[in-house]
PDB file of C-alpha atoms and ligand atoms in Angstrom:
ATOM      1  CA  UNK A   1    -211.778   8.115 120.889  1.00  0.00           C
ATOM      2  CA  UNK A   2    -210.089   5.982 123.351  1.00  0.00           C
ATOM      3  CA  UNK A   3    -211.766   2.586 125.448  1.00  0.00           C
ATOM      4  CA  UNK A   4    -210.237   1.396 128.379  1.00  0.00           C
ATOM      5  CA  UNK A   5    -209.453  -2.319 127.730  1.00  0.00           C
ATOM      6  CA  UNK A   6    -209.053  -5.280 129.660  1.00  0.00           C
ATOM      7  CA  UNK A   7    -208.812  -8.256 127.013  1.00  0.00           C
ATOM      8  CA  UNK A   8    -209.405  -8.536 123.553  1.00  0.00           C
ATOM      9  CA  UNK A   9    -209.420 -12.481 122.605  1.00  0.00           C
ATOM     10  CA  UNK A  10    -210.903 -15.159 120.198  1.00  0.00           C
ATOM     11  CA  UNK A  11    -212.465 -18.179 121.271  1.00  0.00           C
ATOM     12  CA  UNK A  12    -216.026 -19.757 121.885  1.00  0.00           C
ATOM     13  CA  UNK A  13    -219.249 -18.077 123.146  1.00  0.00           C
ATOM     14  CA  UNK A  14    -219.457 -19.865 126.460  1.00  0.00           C
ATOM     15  CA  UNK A  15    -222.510 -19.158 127.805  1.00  0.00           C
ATOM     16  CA  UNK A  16    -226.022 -18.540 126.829  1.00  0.00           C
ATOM     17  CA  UNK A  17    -228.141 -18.602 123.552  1.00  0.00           C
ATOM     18  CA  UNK A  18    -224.663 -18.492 121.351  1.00  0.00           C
ATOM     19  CA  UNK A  19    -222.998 -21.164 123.024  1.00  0.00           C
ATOM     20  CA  UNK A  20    -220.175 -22.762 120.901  1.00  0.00           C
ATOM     21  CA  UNK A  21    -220.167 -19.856 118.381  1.00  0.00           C
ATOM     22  CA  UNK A  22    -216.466 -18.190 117.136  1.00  0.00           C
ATOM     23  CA  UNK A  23    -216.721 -15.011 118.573  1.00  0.00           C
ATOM     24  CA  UNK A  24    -214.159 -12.091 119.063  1.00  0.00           C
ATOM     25  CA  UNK A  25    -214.099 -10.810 122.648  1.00  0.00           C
ATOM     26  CA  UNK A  26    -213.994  -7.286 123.743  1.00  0.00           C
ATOM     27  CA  UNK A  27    -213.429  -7.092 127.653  1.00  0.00           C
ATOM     28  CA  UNK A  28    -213.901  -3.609 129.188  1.00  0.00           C
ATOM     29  CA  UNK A  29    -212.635  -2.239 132.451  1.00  0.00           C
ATOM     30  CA  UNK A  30    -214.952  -1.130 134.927  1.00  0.00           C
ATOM     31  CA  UNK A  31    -218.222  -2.470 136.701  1.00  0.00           C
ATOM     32  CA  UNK A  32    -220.749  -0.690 139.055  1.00  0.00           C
ATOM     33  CA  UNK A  33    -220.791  -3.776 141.162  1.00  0.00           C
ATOM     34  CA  UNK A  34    -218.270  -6.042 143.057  1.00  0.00           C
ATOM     35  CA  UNK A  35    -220.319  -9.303 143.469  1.00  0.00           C
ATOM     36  CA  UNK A  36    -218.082 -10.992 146.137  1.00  0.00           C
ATOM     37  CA  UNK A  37    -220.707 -13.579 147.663  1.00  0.00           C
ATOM     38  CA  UNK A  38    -221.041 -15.963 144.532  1.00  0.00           C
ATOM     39  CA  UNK A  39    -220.204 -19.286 146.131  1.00  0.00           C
ATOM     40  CA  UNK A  40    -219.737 -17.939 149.416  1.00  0.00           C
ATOM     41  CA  UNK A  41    -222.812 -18.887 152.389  1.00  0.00           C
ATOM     42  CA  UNK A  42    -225.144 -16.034 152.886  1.00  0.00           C
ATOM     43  CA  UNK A  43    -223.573 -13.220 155.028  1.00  0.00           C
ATOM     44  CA  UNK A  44    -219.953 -13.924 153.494  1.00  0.00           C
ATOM     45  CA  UNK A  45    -218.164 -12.354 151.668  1.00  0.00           C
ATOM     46  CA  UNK A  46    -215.321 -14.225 149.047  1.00  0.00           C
ATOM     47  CA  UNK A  47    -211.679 -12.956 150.269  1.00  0.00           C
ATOM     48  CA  UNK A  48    -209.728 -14.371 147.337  1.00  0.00           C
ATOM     49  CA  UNK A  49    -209.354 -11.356 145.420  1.00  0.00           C
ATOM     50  CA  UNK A  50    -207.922  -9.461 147.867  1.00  0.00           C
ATOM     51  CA  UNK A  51    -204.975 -11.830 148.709  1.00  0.00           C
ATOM     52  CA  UNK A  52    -204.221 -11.657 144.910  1.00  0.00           C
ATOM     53  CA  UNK A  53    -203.964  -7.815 144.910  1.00  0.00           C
ATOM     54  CA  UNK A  54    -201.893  -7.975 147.669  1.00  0.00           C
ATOM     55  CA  UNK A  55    -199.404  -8.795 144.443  1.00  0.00           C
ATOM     56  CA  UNK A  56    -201.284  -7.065 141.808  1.00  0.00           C
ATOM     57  CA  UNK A  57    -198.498  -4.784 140.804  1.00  0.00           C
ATOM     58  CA  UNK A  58    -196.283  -7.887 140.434  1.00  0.00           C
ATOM     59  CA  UNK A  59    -198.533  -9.030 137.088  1.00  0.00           C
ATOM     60  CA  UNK A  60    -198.177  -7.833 134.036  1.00  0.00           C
ATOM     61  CA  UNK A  61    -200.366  -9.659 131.406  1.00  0.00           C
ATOM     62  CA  UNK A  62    -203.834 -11.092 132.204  1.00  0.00           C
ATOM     63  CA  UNK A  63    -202.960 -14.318 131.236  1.00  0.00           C
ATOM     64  CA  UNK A  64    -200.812 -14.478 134.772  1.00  0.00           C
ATOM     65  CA  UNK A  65    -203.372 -13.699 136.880  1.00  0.00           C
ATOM     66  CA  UNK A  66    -204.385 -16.566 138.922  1.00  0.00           C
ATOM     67  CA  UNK A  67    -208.515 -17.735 139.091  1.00  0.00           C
ATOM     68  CA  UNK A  68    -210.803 -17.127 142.039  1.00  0.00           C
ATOM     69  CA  UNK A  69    -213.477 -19.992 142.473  1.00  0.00           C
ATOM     70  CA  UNK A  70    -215.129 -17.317 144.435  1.00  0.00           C
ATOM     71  CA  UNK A  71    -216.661 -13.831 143.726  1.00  0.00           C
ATOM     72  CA  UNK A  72    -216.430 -12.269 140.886  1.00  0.00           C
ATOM     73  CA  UNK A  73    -214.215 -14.305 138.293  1.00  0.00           C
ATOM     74  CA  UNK A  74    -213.587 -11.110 135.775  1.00  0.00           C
ATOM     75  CA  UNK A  75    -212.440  -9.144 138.901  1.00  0.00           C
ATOM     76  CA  UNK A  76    -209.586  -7.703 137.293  1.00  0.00           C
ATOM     77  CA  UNK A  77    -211.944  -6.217 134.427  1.00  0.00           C
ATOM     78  CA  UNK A  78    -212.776  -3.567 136.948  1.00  0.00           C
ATOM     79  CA  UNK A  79    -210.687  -3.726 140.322  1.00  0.00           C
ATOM     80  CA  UNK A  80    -208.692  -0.221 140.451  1.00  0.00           C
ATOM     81  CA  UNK A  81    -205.953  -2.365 142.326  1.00  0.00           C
ATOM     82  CA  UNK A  82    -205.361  -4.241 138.637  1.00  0.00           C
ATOM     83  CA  UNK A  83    -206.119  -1.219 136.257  1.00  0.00           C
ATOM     84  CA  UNK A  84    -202.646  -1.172 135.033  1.00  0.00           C
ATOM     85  CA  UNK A  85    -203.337  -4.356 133.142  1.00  0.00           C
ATOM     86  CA  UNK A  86    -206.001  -2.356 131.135  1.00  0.00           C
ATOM     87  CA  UNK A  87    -204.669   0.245 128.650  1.00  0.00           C
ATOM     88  CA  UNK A  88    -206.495   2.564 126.614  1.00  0.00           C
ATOM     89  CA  UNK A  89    -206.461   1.966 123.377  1.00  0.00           C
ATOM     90  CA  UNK A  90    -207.809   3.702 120.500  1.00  0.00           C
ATOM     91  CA  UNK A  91    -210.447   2.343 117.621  1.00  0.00           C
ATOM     92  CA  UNK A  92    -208.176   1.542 115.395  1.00  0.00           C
ATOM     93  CA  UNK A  93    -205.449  -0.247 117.576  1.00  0.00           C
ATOM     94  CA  UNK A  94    -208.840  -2.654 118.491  1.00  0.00           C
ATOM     95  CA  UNK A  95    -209.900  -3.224 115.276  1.00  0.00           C
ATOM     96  CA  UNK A  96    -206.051  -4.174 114.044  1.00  0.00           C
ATOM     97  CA  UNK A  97    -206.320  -6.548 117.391  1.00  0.00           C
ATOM     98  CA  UNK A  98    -209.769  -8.114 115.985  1.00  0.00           C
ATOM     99  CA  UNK A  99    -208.166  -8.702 112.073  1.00  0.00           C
ATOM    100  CA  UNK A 100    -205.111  -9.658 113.803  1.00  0.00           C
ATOM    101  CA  UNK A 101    -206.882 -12.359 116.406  1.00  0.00           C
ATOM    102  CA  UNK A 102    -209.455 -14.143 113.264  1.00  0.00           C
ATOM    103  CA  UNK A 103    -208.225 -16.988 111.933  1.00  0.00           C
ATOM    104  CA  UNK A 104    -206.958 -16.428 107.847  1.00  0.00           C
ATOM    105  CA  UNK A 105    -209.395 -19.562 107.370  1.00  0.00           C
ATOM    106  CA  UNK A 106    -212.555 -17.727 109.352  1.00  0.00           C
ATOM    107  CA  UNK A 107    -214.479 -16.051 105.886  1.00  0.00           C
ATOM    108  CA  UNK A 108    -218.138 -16.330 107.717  1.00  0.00           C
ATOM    109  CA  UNK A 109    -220.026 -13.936 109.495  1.00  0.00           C
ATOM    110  CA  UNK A 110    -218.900 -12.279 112.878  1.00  0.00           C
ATOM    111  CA  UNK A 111    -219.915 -12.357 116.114  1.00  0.00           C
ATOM    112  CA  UNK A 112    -218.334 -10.061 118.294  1.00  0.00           C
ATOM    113  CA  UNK A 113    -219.409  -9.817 122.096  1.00  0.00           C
ATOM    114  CA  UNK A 114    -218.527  -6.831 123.956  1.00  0.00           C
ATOM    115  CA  UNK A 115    -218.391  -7.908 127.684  1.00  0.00           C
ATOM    116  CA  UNK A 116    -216.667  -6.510 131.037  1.00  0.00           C
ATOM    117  CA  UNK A 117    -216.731  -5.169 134.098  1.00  0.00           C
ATOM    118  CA  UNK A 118    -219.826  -4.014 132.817  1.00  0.00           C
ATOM    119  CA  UNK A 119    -219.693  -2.472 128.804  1.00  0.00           C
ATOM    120  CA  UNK A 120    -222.650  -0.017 129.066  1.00  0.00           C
ATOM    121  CA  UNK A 121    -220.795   1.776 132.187  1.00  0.00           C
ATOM    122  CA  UNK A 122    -218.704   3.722 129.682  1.00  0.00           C
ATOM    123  CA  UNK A 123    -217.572   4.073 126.217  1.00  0.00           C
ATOM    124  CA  UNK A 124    -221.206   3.700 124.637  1.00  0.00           C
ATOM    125  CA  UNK A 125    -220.612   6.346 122.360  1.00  0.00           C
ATOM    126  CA  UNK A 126    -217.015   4.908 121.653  1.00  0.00           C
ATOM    127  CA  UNK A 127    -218.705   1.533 120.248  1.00  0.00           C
ATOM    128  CA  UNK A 128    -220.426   3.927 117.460  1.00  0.00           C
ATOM    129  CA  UNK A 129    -216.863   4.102 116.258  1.00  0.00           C
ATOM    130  CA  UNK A 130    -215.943   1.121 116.679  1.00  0.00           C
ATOM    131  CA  UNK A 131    -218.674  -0.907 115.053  1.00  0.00           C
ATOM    132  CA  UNK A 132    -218.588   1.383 112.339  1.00  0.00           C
ATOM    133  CA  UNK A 133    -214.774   0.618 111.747  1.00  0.00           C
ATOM    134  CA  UNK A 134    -215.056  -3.103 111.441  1.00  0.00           C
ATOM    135  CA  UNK A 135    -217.763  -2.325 108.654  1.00  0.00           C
ATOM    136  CA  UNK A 136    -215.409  -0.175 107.218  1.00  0.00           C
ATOM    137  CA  UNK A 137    -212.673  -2.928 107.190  1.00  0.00           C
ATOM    138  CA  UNK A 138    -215.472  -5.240 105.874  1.00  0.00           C
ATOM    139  CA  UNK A 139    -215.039  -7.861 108.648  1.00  0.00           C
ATOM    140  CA  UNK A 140    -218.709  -9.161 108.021  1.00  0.00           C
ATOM    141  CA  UNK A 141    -219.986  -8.396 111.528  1.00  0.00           C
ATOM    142  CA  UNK A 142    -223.218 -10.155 111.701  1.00  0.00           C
ATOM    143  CA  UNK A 143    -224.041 -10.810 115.409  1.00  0.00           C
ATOM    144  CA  UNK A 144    -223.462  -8.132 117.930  1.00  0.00           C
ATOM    145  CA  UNK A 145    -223.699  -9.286 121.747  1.00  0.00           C
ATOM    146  CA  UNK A 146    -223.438  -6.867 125.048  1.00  0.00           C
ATOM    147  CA  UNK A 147    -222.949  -8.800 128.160  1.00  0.00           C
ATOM    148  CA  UNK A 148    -224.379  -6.442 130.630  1.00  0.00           C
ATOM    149  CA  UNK A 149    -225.981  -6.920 133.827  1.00  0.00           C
ATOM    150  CA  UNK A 150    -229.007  -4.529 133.475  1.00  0.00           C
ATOM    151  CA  UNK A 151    -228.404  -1.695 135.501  1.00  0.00           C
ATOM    152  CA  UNK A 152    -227.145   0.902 132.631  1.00  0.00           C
ATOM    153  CA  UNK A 153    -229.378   2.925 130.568  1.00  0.00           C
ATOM    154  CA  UNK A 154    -228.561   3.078 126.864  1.00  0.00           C
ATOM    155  CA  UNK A 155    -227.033   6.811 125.397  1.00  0.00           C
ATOM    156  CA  UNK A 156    -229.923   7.659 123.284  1.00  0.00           C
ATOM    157  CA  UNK A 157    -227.231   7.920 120.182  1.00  0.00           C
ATOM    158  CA  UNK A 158    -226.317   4.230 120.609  1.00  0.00           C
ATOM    159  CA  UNK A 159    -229.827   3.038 120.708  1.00  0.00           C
ATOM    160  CA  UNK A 160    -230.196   4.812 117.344  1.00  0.00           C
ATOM    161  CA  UNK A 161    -227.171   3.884 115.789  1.00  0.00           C
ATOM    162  CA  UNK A 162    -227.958   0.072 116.762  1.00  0.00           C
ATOM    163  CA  UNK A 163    -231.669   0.327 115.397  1.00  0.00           C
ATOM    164  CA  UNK A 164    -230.215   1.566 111.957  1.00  0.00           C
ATOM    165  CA  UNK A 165    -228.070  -1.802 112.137  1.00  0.00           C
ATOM    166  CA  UNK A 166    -230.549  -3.935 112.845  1.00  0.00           C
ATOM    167  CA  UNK A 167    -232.807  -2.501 110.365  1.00  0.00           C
ATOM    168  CA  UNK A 168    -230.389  -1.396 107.777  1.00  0.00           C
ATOM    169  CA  UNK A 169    -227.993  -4.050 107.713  1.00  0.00           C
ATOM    170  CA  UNK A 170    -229.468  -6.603 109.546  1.00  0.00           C
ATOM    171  CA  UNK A 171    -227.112  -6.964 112.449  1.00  0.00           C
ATOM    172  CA  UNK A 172    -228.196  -9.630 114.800  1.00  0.00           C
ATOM    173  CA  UNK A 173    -228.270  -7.657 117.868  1.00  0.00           C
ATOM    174  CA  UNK A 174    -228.667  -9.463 121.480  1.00  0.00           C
ATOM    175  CA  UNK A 175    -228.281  -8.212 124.975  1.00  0.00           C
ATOM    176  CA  UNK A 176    -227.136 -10.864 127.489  1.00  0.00           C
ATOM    177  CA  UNK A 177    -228.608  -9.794 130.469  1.00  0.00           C
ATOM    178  CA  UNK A 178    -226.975 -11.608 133.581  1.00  0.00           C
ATOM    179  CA  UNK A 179    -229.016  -9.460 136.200  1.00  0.00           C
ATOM    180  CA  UNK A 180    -227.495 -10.451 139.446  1.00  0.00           C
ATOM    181  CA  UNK A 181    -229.101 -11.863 142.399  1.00  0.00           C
ATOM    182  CA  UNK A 182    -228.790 -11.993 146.096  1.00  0.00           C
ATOM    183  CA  UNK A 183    -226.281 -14.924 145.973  1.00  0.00           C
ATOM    184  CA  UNK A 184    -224.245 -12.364 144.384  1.00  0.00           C
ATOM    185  CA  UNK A 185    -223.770  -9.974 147.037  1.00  0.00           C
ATOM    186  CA  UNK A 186    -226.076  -7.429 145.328  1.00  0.00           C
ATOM    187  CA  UNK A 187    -229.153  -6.608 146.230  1.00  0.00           C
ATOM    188  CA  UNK A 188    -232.380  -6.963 144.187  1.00  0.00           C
ATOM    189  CA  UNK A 189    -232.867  -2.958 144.858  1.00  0.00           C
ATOM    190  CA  UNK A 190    -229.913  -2.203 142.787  1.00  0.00           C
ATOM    191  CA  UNK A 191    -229.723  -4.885 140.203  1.00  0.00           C
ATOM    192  CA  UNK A 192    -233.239  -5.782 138.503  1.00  0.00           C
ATOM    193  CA  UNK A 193    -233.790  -2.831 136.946  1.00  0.00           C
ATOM    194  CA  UNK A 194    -237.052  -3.731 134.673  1.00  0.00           C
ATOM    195  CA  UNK A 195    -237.650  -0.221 133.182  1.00  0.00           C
ATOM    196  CA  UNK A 196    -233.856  -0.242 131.457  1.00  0.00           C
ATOM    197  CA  UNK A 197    -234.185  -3.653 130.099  1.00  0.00           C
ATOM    198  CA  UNK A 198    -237.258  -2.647 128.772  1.00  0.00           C
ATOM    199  CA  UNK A 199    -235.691   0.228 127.064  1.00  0.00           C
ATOM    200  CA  UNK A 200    -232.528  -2.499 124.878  1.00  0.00           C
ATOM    201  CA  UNK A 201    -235.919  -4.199 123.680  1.00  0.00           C
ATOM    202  CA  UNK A 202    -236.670  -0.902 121.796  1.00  0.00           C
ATOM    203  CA  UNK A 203    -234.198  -2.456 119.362  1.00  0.00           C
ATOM    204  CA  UNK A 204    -234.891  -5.279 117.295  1.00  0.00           C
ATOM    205  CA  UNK A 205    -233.040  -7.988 119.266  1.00  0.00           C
ATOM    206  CA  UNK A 206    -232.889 -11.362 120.526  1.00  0.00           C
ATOM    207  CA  UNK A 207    -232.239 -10.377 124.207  1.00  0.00           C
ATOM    208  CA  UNK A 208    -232.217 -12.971 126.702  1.00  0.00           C
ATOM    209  CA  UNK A 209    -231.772 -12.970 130.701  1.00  0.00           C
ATOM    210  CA  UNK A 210    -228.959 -15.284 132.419  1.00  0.00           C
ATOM    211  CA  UNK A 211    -228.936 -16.036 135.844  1.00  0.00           C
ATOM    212  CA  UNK A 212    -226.267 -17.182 137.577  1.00  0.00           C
ATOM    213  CA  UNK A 213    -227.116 -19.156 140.674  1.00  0.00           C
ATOM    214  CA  UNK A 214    -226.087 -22.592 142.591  1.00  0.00           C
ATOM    215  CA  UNK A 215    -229.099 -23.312 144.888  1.00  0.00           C
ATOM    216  CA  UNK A 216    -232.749 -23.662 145.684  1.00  0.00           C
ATOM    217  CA  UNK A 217    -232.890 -20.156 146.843  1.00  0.00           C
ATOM    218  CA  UNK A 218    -231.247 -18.431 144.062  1.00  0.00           C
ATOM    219  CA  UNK A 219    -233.794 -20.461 141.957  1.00  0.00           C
ATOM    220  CA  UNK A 220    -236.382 -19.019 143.771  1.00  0.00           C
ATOM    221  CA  UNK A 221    -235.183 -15.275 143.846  1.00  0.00           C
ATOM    222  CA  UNK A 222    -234.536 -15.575 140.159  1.00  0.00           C
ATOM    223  CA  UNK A 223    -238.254 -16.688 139.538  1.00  0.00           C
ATOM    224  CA  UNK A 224    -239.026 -13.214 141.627  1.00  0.00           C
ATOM    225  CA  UNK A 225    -236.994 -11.157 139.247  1.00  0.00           C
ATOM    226  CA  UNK A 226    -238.398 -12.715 136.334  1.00  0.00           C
ATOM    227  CA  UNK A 227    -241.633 -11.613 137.713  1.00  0.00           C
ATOM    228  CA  UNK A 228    -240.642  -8.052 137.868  1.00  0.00           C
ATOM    229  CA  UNK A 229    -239.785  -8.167 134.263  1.00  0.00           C
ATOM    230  CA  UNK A 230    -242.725  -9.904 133.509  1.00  0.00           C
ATOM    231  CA  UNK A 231    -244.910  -6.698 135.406  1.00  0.00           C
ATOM    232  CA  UNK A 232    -243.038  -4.696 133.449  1.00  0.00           C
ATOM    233  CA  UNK A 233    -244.355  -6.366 129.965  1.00  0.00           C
ATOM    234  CA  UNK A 234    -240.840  -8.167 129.481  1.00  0.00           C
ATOM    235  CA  UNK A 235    -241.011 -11.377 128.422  1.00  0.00           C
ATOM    236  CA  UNK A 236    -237.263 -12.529 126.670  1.00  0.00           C
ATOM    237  CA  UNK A 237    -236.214 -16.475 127.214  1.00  0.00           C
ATOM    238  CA  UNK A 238    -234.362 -17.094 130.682  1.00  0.00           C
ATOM    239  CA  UNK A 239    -231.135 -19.435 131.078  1.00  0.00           C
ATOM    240  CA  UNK A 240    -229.948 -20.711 134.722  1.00  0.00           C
ATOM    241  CA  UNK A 241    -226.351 -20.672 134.745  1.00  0.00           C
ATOM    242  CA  UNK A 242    -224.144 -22.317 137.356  1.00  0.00           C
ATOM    243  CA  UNK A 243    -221.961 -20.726 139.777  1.00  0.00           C
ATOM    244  CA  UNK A 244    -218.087 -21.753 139.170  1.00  0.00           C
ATOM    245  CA  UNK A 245    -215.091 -19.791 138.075  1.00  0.00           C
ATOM    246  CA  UNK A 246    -213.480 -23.213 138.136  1.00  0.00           C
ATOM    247  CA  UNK A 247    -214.322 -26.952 137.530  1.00  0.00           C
ATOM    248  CA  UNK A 248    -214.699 -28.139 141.341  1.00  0.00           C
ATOM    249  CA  UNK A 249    -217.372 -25.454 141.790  1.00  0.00           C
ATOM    250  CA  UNK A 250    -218.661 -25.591 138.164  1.00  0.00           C
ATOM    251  CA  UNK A 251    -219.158 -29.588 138.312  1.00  0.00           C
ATOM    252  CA  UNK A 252    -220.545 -29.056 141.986  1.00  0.00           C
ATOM    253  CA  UNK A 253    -223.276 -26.699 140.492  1.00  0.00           C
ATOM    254  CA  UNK A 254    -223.907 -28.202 137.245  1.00  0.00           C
ATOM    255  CA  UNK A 255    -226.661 -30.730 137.842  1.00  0.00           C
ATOM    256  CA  UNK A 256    -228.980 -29.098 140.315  1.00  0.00           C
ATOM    257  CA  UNK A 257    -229.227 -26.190 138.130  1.00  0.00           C
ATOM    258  CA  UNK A 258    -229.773 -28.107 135.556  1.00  0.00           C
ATOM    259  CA  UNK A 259    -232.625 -29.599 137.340  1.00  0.00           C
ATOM    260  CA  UNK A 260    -233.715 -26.709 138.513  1.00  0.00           C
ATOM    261  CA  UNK A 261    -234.042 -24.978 135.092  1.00  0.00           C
ATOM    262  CA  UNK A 262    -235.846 -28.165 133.474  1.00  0.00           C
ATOM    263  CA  UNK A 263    -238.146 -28.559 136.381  1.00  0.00           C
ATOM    264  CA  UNK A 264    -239.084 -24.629 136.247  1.00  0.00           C
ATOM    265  CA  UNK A 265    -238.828 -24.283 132.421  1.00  0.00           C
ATOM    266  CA  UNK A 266    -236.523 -22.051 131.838  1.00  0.00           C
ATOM    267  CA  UNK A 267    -233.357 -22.855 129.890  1.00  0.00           C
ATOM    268  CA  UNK A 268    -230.333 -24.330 131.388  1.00  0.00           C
ATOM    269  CA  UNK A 269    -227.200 -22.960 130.283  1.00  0.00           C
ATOM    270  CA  UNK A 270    -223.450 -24.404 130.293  1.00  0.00           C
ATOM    271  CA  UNK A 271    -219.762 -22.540 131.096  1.00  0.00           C
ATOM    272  CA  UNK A 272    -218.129 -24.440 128.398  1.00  0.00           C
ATOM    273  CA  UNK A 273    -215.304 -22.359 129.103  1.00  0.00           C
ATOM    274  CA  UNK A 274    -214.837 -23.738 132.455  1.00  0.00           C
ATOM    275  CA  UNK A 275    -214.443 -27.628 131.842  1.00  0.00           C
ATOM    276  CA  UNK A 276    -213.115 -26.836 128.122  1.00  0.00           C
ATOM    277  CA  UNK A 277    -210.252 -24.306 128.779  1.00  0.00           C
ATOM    278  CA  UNK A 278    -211.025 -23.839 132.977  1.00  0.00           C
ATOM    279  CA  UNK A 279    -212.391 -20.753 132.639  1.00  0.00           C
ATOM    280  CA  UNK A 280    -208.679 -19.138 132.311  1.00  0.00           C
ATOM    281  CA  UNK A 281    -208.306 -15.098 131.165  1.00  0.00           C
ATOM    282  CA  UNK A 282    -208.601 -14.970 127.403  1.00  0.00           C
ATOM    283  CA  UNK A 283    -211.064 -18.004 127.069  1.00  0.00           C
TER     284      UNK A 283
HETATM  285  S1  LIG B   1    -221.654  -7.442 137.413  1.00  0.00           S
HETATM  286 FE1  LIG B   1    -220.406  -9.012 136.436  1.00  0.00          FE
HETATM  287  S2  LIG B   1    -218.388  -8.067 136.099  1.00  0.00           S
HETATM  288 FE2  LIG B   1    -219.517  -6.765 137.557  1.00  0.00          FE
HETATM  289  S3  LIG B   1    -218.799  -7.494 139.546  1.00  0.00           S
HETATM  290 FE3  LIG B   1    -220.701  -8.611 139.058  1.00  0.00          FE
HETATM  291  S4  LIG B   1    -220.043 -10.506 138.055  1.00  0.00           S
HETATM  292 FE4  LIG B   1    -218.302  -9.101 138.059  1.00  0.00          FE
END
């Protein structure tokens, strides 16, 4: 079985409840959404991505591809114009990636976070395999993250498989759930989605929402989501995130959210992967 893949990397949870942790990255190509109005004004849409594929044939490695401080900053995890930068590669060939990216010196427990585009699009029944061969290979997988944003219902095999993980082996499973908001050029219609969320809490897991926002507004529409959950009987801890693929937007963000998430209790999360390593591909 065969995942189409956009990056496989090492480095440090940024965001969210595992901030700061060693984890190995799984990036997957494809997303249901576009989200081109982060850190645009209402009504516009960000531009940036479209002057890169202009050129998108002339990259030929990730690491090349310049940043956007606007829109979507994984746009090339699911972009047709930049699917040749995303091969398919089989179980194996990712696992030898994973053993080949861990430091010699890293003997704890895993973490490895399987992110996109958006991972529960596709390949669900792929990451039985997969997850199976790193316990095969005795890499001591002990946290399991999906970054998704909501919107995908879980194959009824996966949900199993995961339960018997949790339960069996006691795999630390979490869904990140960065449900998107108007600011970022979805609507609510299409992206809170409290009946599938409620279905990843079948699982034993320490799910948690993540909103990504920048102003009063986006505070206030995430409060309305949370609601919706809430009606719905969820009730999982909520970050506010800032908007920024790169430092001047990051830094420009950073405090009001932070405000805004003390003032509201919820929890405030960081990028550290935008003022540590400036949010570059592979980080
Ligand atoms: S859901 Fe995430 S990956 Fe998909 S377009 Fe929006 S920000 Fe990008």
């Amino acid at each position: 079985m065969k995942i189409k893949i956009s990056e496989i990397f090492y480095s440090l949870q940024g965001e969210g409840q595992y901030v700061g942790v060693p984890s190995l990255f799984l990036r997957t190509f494809g997303c249901n959404f576009t989200c081109g109005r982060f850190g645009m004004p209402l009504g516009q849409i960000s531009t940036e991505r479209d002057e890169i594929a202009k050129d998108a044939l002339k990259y030929a490695d990730y690491r090349d591809l310049p940043l956007v401080s606007t829109g979507c900053d994984s746009y090339a995890s699911w972009d047709p114009r930049f699917k040749h930068l995303s091969p398919f590669m089989e179980i194996d060939e990712i696992v030898d990636r994973f053993q080949a990216l861990l430091p010699e010196r890293n003997f704890g427990n895993k973490h490895l976070i399987i992110t996109g585009g958006e991972p529960l699009l596709g390949w669900q029944k792929a990451y039985i395999d997969l997850i199976t061969e790193t316990y095969n290979r005795e890499m001591k997988l002990r946290y399991l993250t999906f970054e998704t944003n909501g919107t995908q219902p879980l194959d009824e095999k996966l949900k199993n498989y995961l339960r018997s993980l949790a339960e069996g082996f006691n795999l630390e499973i979490t869904f990140s759930i960065s449900a998107k908001l108007p600011c970022s050029g979805e609507s609510m219609e299409d992206a809170i989605k409290p009946e599938i969320v409620k279905e990843y809490l079948t699982i034993p897991n320490k799910s948690y929402f993540k909103f990504v926002i920048a102003s009063e507004r986006d505070a206030l529409d995430a409060q309305i989501a949370v609601r919706k959950y809430q009606e719905a009987g969820i009730d999982i801890p909520v970050y506010l995130m800032p908007v920024g693929g790169t430092n001047s937007i990051y830094e420009m963000n950073e405090r009001q959210v932070a405000d805004y998430a003390r003032d509201i209790g919820y929890r405030f999360s960081p990028r550290i992967q935008v003022p540590l390593y400036k949010n570059e591909w592979g980080t």
